[in-house]
Each structure stands twice: as structure tokens, then as C-alpha cells.
mmCIF file of C-alpha atoms and ligand atoms in Angstrom:
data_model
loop_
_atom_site.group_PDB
_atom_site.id
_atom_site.type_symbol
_atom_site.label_atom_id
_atom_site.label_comp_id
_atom_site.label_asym_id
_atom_site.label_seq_id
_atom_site.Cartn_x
_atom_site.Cartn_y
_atom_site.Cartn_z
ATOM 1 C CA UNK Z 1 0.000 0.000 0.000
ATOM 2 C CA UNK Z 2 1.231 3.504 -0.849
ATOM 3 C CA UNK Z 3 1.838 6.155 2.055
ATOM 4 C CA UNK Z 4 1.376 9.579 2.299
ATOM 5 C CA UNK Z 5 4.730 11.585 2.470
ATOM 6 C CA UNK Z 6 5.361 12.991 5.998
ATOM 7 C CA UNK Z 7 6.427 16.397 6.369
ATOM 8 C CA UNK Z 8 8.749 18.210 9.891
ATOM 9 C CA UNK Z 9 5.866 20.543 11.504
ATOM 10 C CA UNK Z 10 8.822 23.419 12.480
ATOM 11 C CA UNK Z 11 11.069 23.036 15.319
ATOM 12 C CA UNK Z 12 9.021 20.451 17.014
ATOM 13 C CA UNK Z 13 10.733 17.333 15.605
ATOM 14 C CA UNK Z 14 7.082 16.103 14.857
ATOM 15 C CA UNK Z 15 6.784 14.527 11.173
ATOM 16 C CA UNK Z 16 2.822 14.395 10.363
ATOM 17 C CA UNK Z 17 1.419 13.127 7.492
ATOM 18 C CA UNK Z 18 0.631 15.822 4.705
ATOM 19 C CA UNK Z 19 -3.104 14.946 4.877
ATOM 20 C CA UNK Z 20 -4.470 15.194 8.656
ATOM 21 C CA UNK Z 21 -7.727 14.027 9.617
ATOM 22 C CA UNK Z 22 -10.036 16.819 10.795
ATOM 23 C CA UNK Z 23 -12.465 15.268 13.876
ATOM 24 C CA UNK Z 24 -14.828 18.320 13.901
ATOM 25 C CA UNK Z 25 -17.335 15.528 11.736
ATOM 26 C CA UNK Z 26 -16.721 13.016 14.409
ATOM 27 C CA UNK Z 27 -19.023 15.694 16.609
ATOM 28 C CA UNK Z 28 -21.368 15.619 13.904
ATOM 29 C CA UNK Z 29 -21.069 19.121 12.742
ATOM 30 C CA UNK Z 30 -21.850 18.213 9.695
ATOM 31 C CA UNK Z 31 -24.486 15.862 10.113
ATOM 32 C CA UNK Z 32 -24.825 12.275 12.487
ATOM 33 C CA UNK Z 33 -22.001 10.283 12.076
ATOM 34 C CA UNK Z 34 -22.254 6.931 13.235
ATOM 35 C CA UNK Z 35 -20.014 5.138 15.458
ATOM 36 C CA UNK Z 36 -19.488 2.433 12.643
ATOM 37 C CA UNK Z 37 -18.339 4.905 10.139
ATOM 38 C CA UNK Z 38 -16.288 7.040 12.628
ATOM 39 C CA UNK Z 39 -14.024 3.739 14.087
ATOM 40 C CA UNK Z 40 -14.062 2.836 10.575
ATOM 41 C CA UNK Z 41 -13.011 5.866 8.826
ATOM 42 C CA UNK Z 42 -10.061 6.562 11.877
ATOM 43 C CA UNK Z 43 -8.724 2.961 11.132
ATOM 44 C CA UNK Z 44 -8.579 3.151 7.363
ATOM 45 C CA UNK Z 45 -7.066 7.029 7.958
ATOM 46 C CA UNK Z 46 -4.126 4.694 10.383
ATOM 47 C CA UNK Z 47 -3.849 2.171 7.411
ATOM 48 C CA UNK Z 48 -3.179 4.895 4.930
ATOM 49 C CA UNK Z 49 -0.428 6.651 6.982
ATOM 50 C CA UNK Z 50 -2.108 9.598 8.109
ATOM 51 C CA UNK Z 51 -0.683 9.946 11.970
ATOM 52 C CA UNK Z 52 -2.137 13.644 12.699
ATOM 53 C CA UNK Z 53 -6.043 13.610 14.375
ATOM 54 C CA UNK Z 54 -6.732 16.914 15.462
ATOM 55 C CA UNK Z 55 -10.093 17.653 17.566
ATOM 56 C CA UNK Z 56 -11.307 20.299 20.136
ATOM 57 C CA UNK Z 57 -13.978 20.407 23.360
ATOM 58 C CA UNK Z 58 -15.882 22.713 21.083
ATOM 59 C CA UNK Z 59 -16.389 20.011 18.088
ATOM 60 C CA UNK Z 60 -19.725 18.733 18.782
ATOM 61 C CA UNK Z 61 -19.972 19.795 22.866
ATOM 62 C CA UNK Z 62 -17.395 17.224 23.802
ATOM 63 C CA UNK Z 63 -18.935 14.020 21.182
ATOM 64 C CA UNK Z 64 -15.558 15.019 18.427
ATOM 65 C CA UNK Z 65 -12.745 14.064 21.478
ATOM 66 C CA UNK Z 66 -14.992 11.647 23.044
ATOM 67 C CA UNK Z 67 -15.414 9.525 19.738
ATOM 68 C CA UNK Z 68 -12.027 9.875 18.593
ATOM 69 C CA UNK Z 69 -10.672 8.822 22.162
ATOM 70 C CA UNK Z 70 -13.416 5.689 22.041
ATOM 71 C CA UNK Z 71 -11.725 4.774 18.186
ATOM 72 C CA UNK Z 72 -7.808 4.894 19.205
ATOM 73 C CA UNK Z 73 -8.548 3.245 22.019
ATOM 74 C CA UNK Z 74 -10.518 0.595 20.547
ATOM 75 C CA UNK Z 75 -8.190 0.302 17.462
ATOM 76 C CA UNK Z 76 -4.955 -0.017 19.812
ATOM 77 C CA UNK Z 77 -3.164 2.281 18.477
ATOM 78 C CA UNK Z 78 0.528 2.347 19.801
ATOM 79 C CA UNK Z 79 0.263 6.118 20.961
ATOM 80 C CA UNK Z 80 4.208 7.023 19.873
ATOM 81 C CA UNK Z 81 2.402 6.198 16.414
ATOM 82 C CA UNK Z 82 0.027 9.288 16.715
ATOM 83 C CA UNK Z 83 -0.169 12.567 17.069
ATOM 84 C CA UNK Z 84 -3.299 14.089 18.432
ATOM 85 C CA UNK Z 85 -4.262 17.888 19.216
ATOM 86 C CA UNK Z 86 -6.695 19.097 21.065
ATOM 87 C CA UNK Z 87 -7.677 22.732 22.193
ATOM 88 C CA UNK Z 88 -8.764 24.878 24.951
ATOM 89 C CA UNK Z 89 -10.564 28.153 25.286
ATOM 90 C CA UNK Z 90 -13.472 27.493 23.414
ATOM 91 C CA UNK Z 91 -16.501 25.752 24.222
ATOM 92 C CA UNK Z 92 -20.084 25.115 23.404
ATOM 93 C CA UNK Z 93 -21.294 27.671 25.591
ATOM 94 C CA UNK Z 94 -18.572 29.938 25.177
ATOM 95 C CA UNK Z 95 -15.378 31.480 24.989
ATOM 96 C CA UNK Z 96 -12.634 31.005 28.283
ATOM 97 C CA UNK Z 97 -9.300 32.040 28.443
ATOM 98 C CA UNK Z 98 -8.484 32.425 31.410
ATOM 99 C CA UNK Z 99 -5.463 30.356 33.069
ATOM 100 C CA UNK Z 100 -8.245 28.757 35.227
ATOM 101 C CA UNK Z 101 -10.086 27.478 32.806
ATOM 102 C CA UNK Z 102 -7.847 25.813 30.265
ATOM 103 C CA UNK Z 103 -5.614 24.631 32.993
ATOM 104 C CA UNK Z 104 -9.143 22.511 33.927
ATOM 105 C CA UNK Z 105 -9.781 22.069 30.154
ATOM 106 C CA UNK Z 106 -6.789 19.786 29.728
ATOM 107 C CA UNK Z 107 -7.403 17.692 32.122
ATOM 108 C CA UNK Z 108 -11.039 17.154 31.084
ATOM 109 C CA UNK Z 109 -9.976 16.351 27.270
ATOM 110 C CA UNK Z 110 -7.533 13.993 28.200
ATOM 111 C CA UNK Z 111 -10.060 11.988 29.947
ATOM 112 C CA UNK Z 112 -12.298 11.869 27.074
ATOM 113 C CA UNK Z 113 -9.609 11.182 25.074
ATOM 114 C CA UNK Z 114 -8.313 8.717 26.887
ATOM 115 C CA UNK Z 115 -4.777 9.550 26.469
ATOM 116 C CA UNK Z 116 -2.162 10.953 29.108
ATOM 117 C CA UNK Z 117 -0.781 13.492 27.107
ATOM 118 C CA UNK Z 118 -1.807 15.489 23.866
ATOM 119 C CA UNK Z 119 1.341 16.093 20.920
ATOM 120 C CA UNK Z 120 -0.002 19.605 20.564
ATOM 121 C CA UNK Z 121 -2.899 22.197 22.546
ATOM 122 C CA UNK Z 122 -4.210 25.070 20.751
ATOM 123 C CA UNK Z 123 -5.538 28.245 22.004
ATOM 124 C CA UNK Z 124 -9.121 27.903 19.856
ATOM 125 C CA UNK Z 125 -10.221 30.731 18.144
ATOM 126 C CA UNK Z 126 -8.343 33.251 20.190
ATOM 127 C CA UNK Z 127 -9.811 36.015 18.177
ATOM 128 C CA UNK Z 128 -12.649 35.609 20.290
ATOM 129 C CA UNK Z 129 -10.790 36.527 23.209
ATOM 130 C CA UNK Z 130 -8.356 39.275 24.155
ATOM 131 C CA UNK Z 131 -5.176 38.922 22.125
ATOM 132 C CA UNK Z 132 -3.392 40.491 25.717
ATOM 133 C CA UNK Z 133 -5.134 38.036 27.637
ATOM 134 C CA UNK Z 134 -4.311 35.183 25.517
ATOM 135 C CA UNK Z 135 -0.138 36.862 25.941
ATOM 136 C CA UNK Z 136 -0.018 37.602 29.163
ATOM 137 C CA UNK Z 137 -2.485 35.035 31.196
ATOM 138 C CA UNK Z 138 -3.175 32.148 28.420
ATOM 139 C CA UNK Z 139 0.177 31.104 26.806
ATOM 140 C CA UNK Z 140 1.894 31.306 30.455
ATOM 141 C CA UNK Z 141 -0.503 28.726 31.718
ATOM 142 C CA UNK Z 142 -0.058 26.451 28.774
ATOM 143 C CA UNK Z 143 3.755 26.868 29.511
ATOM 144 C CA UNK Z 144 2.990 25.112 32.958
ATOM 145 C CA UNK Z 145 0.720 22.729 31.160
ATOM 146 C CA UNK Z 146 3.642 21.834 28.745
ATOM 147 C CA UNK Z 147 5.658 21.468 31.909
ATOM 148 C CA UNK Z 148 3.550 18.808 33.441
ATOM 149 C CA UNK Z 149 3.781 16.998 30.745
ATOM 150 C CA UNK Z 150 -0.031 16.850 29.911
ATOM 151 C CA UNK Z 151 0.762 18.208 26.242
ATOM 152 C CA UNK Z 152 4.556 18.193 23.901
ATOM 153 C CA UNK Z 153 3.350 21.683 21.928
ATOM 154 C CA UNK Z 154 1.397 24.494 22.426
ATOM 155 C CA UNK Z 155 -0.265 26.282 19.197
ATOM 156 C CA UNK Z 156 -2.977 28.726 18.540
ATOM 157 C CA UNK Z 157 -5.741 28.924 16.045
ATOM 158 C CA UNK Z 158 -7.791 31.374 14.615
ATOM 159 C CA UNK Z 159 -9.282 32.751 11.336
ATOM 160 C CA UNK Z 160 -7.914 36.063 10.579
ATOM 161 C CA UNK Z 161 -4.605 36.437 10.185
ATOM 162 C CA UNK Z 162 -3.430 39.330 12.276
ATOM 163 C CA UNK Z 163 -3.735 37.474 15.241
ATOM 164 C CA UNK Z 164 -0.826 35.281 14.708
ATOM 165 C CA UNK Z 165 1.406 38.074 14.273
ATOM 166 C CA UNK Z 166 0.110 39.847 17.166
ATOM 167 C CA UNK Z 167 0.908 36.802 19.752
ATOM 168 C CA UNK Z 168 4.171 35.542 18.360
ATOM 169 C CA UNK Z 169 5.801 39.049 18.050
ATOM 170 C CA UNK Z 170 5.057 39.473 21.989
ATOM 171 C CA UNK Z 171 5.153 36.102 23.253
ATOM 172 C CA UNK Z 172 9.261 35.187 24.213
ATOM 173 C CA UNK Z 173 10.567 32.976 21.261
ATOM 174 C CA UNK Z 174 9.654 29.046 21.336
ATOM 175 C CA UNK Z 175 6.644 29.535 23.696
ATOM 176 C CA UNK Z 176 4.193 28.577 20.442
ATOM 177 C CA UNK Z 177 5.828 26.045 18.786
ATOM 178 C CA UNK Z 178 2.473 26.470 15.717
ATOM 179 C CA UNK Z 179 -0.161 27.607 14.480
ATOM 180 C CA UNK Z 180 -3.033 26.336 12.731
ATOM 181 C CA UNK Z 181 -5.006 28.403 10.237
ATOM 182 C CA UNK Z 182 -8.056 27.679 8.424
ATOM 183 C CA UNK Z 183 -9.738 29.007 5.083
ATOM 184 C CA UNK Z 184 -6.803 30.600 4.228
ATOM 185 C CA UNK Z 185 -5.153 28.019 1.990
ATOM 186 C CA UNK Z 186 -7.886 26.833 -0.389
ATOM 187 C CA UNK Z 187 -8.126 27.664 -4.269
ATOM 188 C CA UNK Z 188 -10.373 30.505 -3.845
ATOM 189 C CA UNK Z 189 -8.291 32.066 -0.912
ATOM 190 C CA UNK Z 190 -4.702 31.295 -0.149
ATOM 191 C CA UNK Z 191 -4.083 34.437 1.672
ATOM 192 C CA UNK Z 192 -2.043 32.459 4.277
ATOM 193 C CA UNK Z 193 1.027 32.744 1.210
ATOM 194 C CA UNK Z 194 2.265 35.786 2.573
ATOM 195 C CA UNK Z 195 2.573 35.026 6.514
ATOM 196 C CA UNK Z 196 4.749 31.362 5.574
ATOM 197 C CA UNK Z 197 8.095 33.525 5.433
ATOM 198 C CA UNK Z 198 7.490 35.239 8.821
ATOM 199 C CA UNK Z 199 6.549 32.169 10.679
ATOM 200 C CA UNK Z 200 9.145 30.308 9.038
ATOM 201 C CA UNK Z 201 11.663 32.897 10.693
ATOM 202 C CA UNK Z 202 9.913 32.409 13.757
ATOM 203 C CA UNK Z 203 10.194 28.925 13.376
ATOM 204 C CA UNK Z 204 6.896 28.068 13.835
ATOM 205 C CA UNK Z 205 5.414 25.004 12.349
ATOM 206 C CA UNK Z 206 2.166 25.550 9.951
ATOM 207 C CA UNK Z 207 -0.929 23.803 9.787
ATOM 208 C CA UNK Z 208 -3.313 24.486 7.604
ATOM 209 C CA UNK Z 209 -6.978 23.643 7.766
ATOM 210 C CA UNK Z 210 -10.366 23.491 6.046
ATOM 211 C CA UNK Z 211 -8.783 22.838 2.300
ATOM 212 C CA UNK Z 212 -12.525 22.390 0.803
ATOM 213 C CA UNK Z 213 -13.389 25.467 2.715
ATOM 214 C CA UNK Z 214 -15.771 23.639 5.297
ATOM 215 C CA UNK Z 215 -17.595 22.459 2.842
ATOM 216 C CA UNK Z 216 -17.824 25.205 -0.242
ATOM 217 C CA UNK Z 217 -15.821 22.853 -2.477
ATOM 218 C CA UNK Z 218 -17.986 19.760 -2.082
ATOM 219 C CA UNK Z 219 -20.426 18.244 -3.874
ATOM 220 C CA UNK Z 220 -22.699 18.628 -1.427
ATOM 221 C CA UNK Z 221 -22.144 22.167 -0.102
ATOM 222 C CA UNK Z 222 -21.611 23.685 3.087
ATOM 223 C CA UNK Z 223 -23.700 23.295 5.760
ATOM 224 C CA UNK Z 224 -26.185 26.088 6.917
ATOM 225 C CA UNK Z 225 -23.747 27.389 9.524
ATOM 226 C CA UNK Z 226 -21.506 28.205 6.901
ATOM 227 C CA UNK Z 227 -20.960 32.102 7.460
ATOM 228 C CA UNK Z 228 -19.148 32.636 3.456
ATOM 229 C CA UNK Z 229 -21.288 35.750 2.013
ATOM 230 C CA UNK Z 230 -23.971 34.177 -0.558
ATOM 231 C CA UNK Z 231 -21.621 35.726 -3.250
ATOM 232 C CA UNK Z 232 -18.964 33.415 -2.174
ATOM 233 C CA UNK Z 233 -21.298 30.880 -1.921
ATOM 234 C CA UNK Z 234 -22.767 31.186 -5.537
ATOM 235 C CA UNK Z 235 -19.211 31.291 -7.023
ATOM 236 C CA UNK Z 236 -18.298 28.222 -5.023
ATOM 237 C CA UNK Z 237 -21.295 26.523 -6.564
ATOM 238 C CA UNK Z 238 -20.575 27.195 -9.915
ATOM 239 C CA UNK Z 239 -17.168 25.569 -9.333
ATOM 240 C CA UNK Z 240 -18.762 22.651 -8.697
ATOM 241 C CA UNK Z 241 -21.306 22.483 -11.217
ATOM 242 C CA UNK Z 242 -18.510 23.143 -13.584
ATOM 243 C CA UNK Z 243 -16.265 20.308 -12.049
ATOM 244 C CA UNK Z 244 -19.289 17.680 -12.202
ATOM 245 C CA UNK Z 245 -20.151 18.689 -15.824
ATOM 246 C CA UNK Z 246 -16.125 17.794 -16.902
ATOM 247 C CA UNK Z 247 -17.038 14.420 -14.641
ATOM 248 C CA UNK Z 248 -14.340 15.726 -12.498
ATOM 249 C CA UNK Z 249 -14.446 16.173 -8.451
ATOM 250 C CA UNK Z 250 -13.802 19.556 -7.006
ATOM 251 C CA UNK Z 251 -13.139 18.223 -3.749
ATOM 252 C CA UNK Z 252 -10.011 16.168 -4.927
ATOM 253 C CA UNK Z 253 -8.673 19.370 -6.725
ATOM 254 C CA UNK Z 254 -9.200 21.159 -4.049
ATOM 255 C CA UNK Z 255 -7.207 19.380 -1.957
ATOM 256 C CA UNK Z 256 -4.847 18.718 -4.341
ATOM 257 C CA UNK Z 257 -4.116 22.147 -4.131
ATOM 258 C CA UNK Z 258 -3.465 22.700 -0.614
ATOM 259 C CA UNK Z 259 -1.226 19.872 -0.249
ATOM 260 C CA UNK Z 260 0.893 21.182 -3.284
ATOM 261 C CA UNK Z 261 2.533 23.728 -0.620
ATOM 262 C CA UNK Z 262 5.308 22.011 1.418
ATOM 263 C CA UNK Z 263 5.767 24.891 3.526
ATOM 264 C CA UNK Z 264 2.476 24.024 5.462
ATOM 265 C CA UNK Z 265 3.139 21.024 6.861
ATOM 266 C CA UNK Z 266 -0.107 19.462 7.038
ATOM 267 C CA UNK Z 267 -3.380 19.519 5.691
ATOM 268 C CA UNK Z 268 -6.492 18.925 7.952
ATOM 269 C CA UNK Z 269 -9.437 17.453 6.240
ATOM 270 C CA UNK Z 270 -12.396 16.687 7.786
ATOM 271 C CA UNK Z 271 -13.958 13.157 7.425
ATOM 272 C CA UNK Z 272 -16.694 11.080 8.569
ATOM 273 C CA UNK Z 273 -16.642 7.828 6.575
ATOM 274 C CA UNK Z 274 -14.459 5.463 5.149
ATOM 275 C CA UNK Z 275 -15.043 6.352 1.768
ATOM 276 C CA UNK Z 276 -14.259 10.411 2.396
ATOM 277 C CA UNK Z 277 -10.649 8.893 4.008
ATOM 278 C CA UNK Z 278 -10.284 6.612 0.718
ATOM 279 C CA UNK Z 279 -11.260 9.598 -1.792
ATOM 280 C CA UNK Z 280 -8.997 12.189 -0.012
ATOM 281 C CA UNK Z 281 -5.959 9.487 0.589
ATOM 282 C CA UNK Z 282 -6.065 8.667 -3.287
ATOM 283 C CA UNK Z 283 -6.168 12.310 -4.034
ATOM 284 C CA UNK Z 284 -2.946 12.693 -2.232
ATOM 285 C CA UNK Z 285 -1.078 9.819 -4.097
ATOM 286 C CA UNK Z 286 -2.120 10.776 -7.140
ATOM 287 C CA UNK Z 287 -0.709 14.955 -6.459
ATOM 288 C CA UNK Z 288 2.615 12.927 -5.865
ATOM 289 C CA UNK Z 289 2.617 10.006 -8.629
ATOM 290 C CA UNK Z 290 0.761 12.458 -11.260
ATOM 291 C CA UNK Z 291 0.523 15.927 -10.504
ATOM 292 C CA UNK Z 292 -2.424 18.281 -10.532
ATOM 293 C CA UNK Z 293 -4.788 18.661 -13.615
ATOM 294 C CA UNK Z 294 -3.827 21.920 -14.273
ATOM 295 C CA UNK Z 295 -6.169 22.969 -16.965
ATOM 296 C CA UNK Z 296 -9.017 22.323 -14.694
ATOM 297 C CA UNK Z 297 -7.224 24.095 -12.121
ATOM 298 C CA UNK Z 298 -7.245 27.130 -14.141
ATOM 299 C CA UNK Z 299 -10.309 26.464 -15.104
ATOM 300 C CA UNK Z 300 -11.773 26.549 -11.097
ATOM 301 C CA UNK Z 301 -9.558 29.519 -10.585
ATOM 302 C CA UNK Z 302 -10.924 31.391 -13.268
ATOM 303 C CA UNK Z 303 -14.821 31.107 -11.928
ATOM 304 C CA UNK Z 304 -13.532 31.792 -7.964
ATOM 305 C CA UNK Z 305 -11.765 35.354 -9.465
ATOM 306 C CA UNK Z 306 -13.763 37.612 -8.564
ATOM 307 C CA UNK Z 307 -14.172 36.477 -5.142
ATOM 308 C CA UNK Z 308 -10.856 35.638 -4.239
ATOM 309 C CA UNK Z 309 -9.626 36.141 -0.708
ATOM 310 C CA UNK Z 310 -13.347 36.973 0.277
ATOM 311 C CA UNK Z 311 -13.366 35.906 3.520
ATOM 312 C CA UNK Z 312 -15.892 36.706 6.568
ATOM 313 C CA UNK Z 313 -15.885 38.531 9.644
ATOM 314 C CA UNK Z 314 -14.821 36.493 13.049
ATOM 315 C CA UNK Z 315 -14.057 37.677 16.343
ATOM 316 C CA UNK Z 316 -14.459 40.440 18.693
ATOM 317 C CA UNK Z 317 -12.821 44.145 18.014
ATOM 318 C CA UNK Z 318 -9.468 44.194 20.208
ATOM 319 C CA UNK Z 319 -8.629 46.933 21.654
HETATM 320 P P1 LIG O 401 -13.071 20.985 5.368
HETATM 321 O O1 LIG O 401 -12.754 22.062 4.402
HETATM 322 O O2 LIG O 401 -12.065 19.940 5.615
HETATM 323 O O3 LIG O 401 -14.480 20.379 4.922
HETATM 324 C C1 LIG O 401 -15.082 19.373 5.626
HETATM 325 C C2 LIG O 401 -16.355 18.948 4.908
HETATM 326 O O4 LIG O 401 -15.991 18.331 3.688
HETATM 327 C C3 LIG O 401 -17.116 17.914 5.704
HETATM 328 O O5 LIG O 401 -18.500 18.075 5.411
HETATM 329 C C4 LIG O 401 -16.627 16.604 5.121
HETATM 330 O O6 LIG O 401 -17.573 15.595 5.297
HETATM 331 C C5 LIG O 401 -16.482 16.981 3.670
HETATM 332 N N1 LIG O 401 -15.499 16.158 2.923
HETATM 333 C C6 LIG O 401 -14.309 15.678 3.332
HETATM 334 N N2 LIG O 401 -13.732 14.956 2.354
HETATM 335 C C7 LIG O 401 -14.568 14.990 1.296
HETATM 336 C C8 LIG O 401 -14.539 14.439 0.003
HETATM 337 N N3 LIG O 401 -13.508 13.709 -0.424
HETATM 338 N N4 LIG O 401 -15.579 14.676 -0.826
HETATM 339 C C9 LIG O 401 -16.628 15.417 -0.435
HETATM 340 N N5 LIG O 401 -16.731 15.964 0.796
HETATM 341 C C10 LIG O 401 -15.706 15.762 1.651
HETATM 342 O O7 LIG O 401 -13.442 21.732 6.740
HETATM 343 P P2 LIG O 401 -13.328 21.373 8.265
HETATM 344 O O8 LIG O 401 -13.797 20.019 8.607
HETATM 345 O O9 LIG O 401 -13.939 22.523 8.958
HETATM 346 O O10 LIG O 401 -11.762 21.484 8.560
HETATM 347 C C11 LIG O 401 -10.927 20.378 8.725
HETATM 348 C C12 LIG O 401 -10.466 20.201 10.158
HETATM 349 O O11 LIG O 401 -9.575 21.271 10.507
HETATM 350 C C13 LIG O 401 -11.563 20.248 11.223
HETATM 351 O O12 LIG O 401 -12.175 18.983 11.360
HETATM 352 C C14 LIG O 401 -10.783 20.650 12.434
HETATM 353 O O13 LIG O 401 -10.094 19.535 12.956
HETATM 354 C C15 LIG O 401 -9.765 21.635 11.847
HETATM 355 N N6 LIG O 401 -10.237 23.050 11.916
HETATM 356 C C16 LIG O 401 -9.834 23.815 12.950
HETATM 357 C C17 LIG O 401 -10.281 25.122 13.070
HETATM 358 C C18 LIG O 401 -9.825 25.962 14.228
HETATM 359 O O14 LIG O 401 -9.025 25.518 15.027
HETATM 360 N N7 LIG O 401 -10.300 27.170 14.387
HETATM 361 C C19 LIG O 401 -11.135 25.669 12.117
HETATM 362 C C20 LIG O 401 -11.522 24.879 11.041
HETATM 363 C C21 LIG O 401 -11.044 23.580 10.947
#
């Protein structure tokens, strides 16, 4: 069986597959996903190489780290063959970043997870919170829980992408060893191209997420959360229809074109069933063995023009 390439995730030492397997489904944000499918699709993801599972208390109230703890543990896994994130700060009924809080959070996801330690913990969504708070009071108390030993790396995550410069330019060097970005390496916007030289400077190790733009470049859409403008929306469907009259997928392309970047280190996908694994896995191989099709690229590119980089609002005004 073919594997997926591993790539270094910056100074960490980590190597994680190229394709990562996003558990937000697993919490069945996107619709029920059975237990069948969700042990099945982790075990074919381990088959295929991919080593990175990356979930949060927020995904699905608790049910994303809950079922993905239930599936490694029921699958075996030897745990120096994984590497698992999880995040704190965000929740289903809210934001908390206080040192209280995620110093309790830890604790409470590595019980559902079942694991004594996580690889990496991410500050979630930290534009939600205040960016001095998440300096001065967050990042020190993930220092300590780094220290302890309950987690290897600490990261932070986030949609825009001020925020990342913001922390790392006032946090002391090496206390976030990554960061992990989503909608922001996808064909219709890859604005995260122009922060890969500073955080490559600042040695920080990138992980990108959300390559089919939680959901936009599917067959099937987003789901009715989705908060893309209905401009956005209405050029991402006629990328589809165009793909499915060529008989081609947009979601393989899609990916394909995230993973093309070897600066980010991985790609998180989300998946719920064995087949999404075996689609996604196959697109991978094929980006190394063949190459993108890059006439239909073009093609795709063209139609998402005139909204490219169109992103949304998230987060609270800092001040
Ligand atoms: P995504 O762009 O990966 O899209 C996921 C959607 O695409 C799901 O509906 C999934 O079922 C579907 N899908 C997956 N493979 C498919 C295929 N081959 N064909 C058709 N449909 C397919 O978005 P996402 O799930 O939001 O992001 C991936 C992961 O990244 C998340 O699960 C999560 O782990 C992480 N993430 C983190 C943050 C954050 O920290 N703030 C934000 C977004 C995503």
C-alpha cells in the first residue's frame, strides 16, 4: 500500500502526514455520524499513513474528542504512532481564556480522550478573546501545562490572520511552537502565502486547515452554519457544477491544491466515513505520482476570481 509523504511541523521534531484528519465531523457538525463509520473511517485514515487527528472540546460539545478517544482506544493504536491535538478556550457555551479554565480544560480532554498526554494544545479561536489576555495570562498557563507533561506543543488557532502576528511578536521565542489556520489556503483564498516567510523565521510550524473550505468545495455544499457571504457561496457553486459537468471532483482538486505547498506542513481534512478517508488518501497519491490537472485548475480559478480572498468577519474588536 502507498503512504502519504510525511512532512517536519517546524522546530518540534514532529513529522505528520501531509493529509491530517479533521475530527470536527466526528461531533457531527456536519451531520450524524455513526459510530461504525467514525471507528471505521479513523482505522482506514491509520492504514493509509495519516498519523495527525486533530479535535477540540468545542467540536460537537465534547462528542468530536470523546469519539475519537473511544476509536484509538478501541483500534490499539501504539500512541508514539500518533499525534493528536486538542484545544482549549473554546466551548459550546462559550469562549474562556483564562489560566483557570484551560488549565481545567486539559485535564477534562484527556479523559475523554483517553490519552495521558496530547502532541499539541491550541488556544481555539483566540480572536474571540483578548489577544493580551491570551499573551499575558493564556500562553503562560499552557507553559505550565507543557511542563507537566499533559501536552509536547502548544499552538494557537484562529481565522484572521493578524492574530498570529500579534501573539508571536510578543510572546518570548519558542513559547508557540504552531499555528493552525483555516480558510486561508484553499483555491479561492490562499491568503495564508504571505505570513509562511514570517513564521518560518519564527520557526513556527504551519498547519493548515479546512482545504474544501468547510464544505464550499464539495459536492454537497456547506452546511447552513456556513458564514461565506452568498456571493462566495454562488461562485463556489458554480465551481462545482462546472467540475461535475467535466465528470471531475472539485473536492479532490481542491485538496490537491493545498497539499501542493510544502511549507504548510499538514493539511487537515475533515472526514466522517471510510469512503471520504479513501477519496482524499487517493487524491494525495495521485498529487505525488501524477501531478495536478492543471487545466481544470485554471479552469476553477478562473470562476472563484472575482471572489478571491473573500473571507468573513470572526471575532471580537481588540482593543
Ligand atoms: P473541510 O474544508 O475539511 O471540509 C469538511 C467537509 O468536507 C465535511 O462536510 C466533510 O464531510 C467533507 N469532505 C471531506 N472529504 C470529502 C470528500 N472527499 N468529498 C466530499 N466531501 C468531503 O473543513 P473542516 O472540517 O472545517 O476542517 C478540517 C479540520 O480542521 C476540522 O475537522 C478541524 O479539525 C480543523 N479546523 C480547525 C479550526 C480551528 O481551530 N479554528 C477551524 C476549522 C477547521
Amino acid at each position: 500500500m502507498a503512504i502519504l509523504e510525511r512532512r517536519e511541523l517546524g522546530n518540534t521534531g514532529l513529522k505528520l502526514s501531509c493529509l491530517g484528519f479533521g475530527a470536527s465531523p466526528l461531533g457531527n457538525v456536519f451531520g450524524h455520524v455513526s459510530h461504525a463509520d467514525a471507528l471505521a473511517a479513523v482505522r482506514l485514515a491509520l492504514q493509509h499513513g495519516i498519523n495527525f487527528f486533530d479535535t477540540s472540546p468545542y467540536y460537537g460539545g465534547t462528542v468530536s474528542e470523546t469519539v475519537l478517544g473511544n476509536c484509538l482506544r478501541e483500534l490499539n493504536v501504539p500512541r508514539e504512532d500518533i499525534v493528536v491535538s486538542t484545544k482549549c478556550g473554546r466551548y459550546i457555551d462559550g469562549f474562556d481564556f483564562s489560566a483557570e479554565r484551560v488549565t481545567r480544560s486539559i485535564d477534562e480532554s484527556l479523559a475523554r480522550l483517553k490519552l495521558d498526554y496530547v502532541d499539541i494544545l491550541h488556544c481555539h479561536d483566540i480572536e474571540f478573546g483578548s489577544l493580551d489576555q491570551i499573551v499575558n495570562e493564556t500562553i503562560p498557563a499552557l507553559q505550565k501545562i507543557k511542563a507537566a507533561g499533559k501536552a509536547r506543543f502548544i499552538g494557537i488557532t484562529g481565522l484572521p490572520l493578524g492574530i498570529f502576528t500579534y501573539v508571536l511578536d510578543r510572546v518570548p521565542p519558542g513559547s508557540v511552537d504552531v499555528i493552525l489556520s483555516y480558510c486561508h489556503y484553499s483555491i479561492n483564498d490562499s491568503a495564508l502565502l504571505d505570513l509562511l516567510p514570517y513564521l518560518k523565521s519564527k520557526g513556527v510550524g504551519v498547519i493548515s486547515a479546512s482545504p474544501l473550505a468547510m464544505g464550499l468545495l464539495t459536492d454537497n455544499g456547506p452546511p447552513e452554519w456556513h458564514p461565506a457571504s452568498s456571493e462566495l457561496k454562488s461562485a463556489c457553486r458554480a465551481a462545482v457544477a462546472h467540475c461535475r459537468k467535466k465528470g471531475k471532483n472539485i473536492s479532490k482538486i481542491a485538496l490537491q491544491y493545498s497539499l501542493m505547498n510544502k511549507e504548510i506542513s499538514t493539511v487537515l481534512v475533515g472526514m466522517n466515513s471510510p469512503k471520504q478517508v479513501e477519496e482524499n488518501v487517493a487524491a494525495a497519491l495521485e498529487l505525488s505520482s501524477l501531478g495536478i490537472d492543471e487545466d481544470l485548475l485554471h479552469e476553477v480559478e478562473a470562476i472563484l476570481e472575482p471572489v478571491k480572498t473573500q473571507t468573513w468577519p470572526s471575532g471580537i474588536q481588540q482593543g
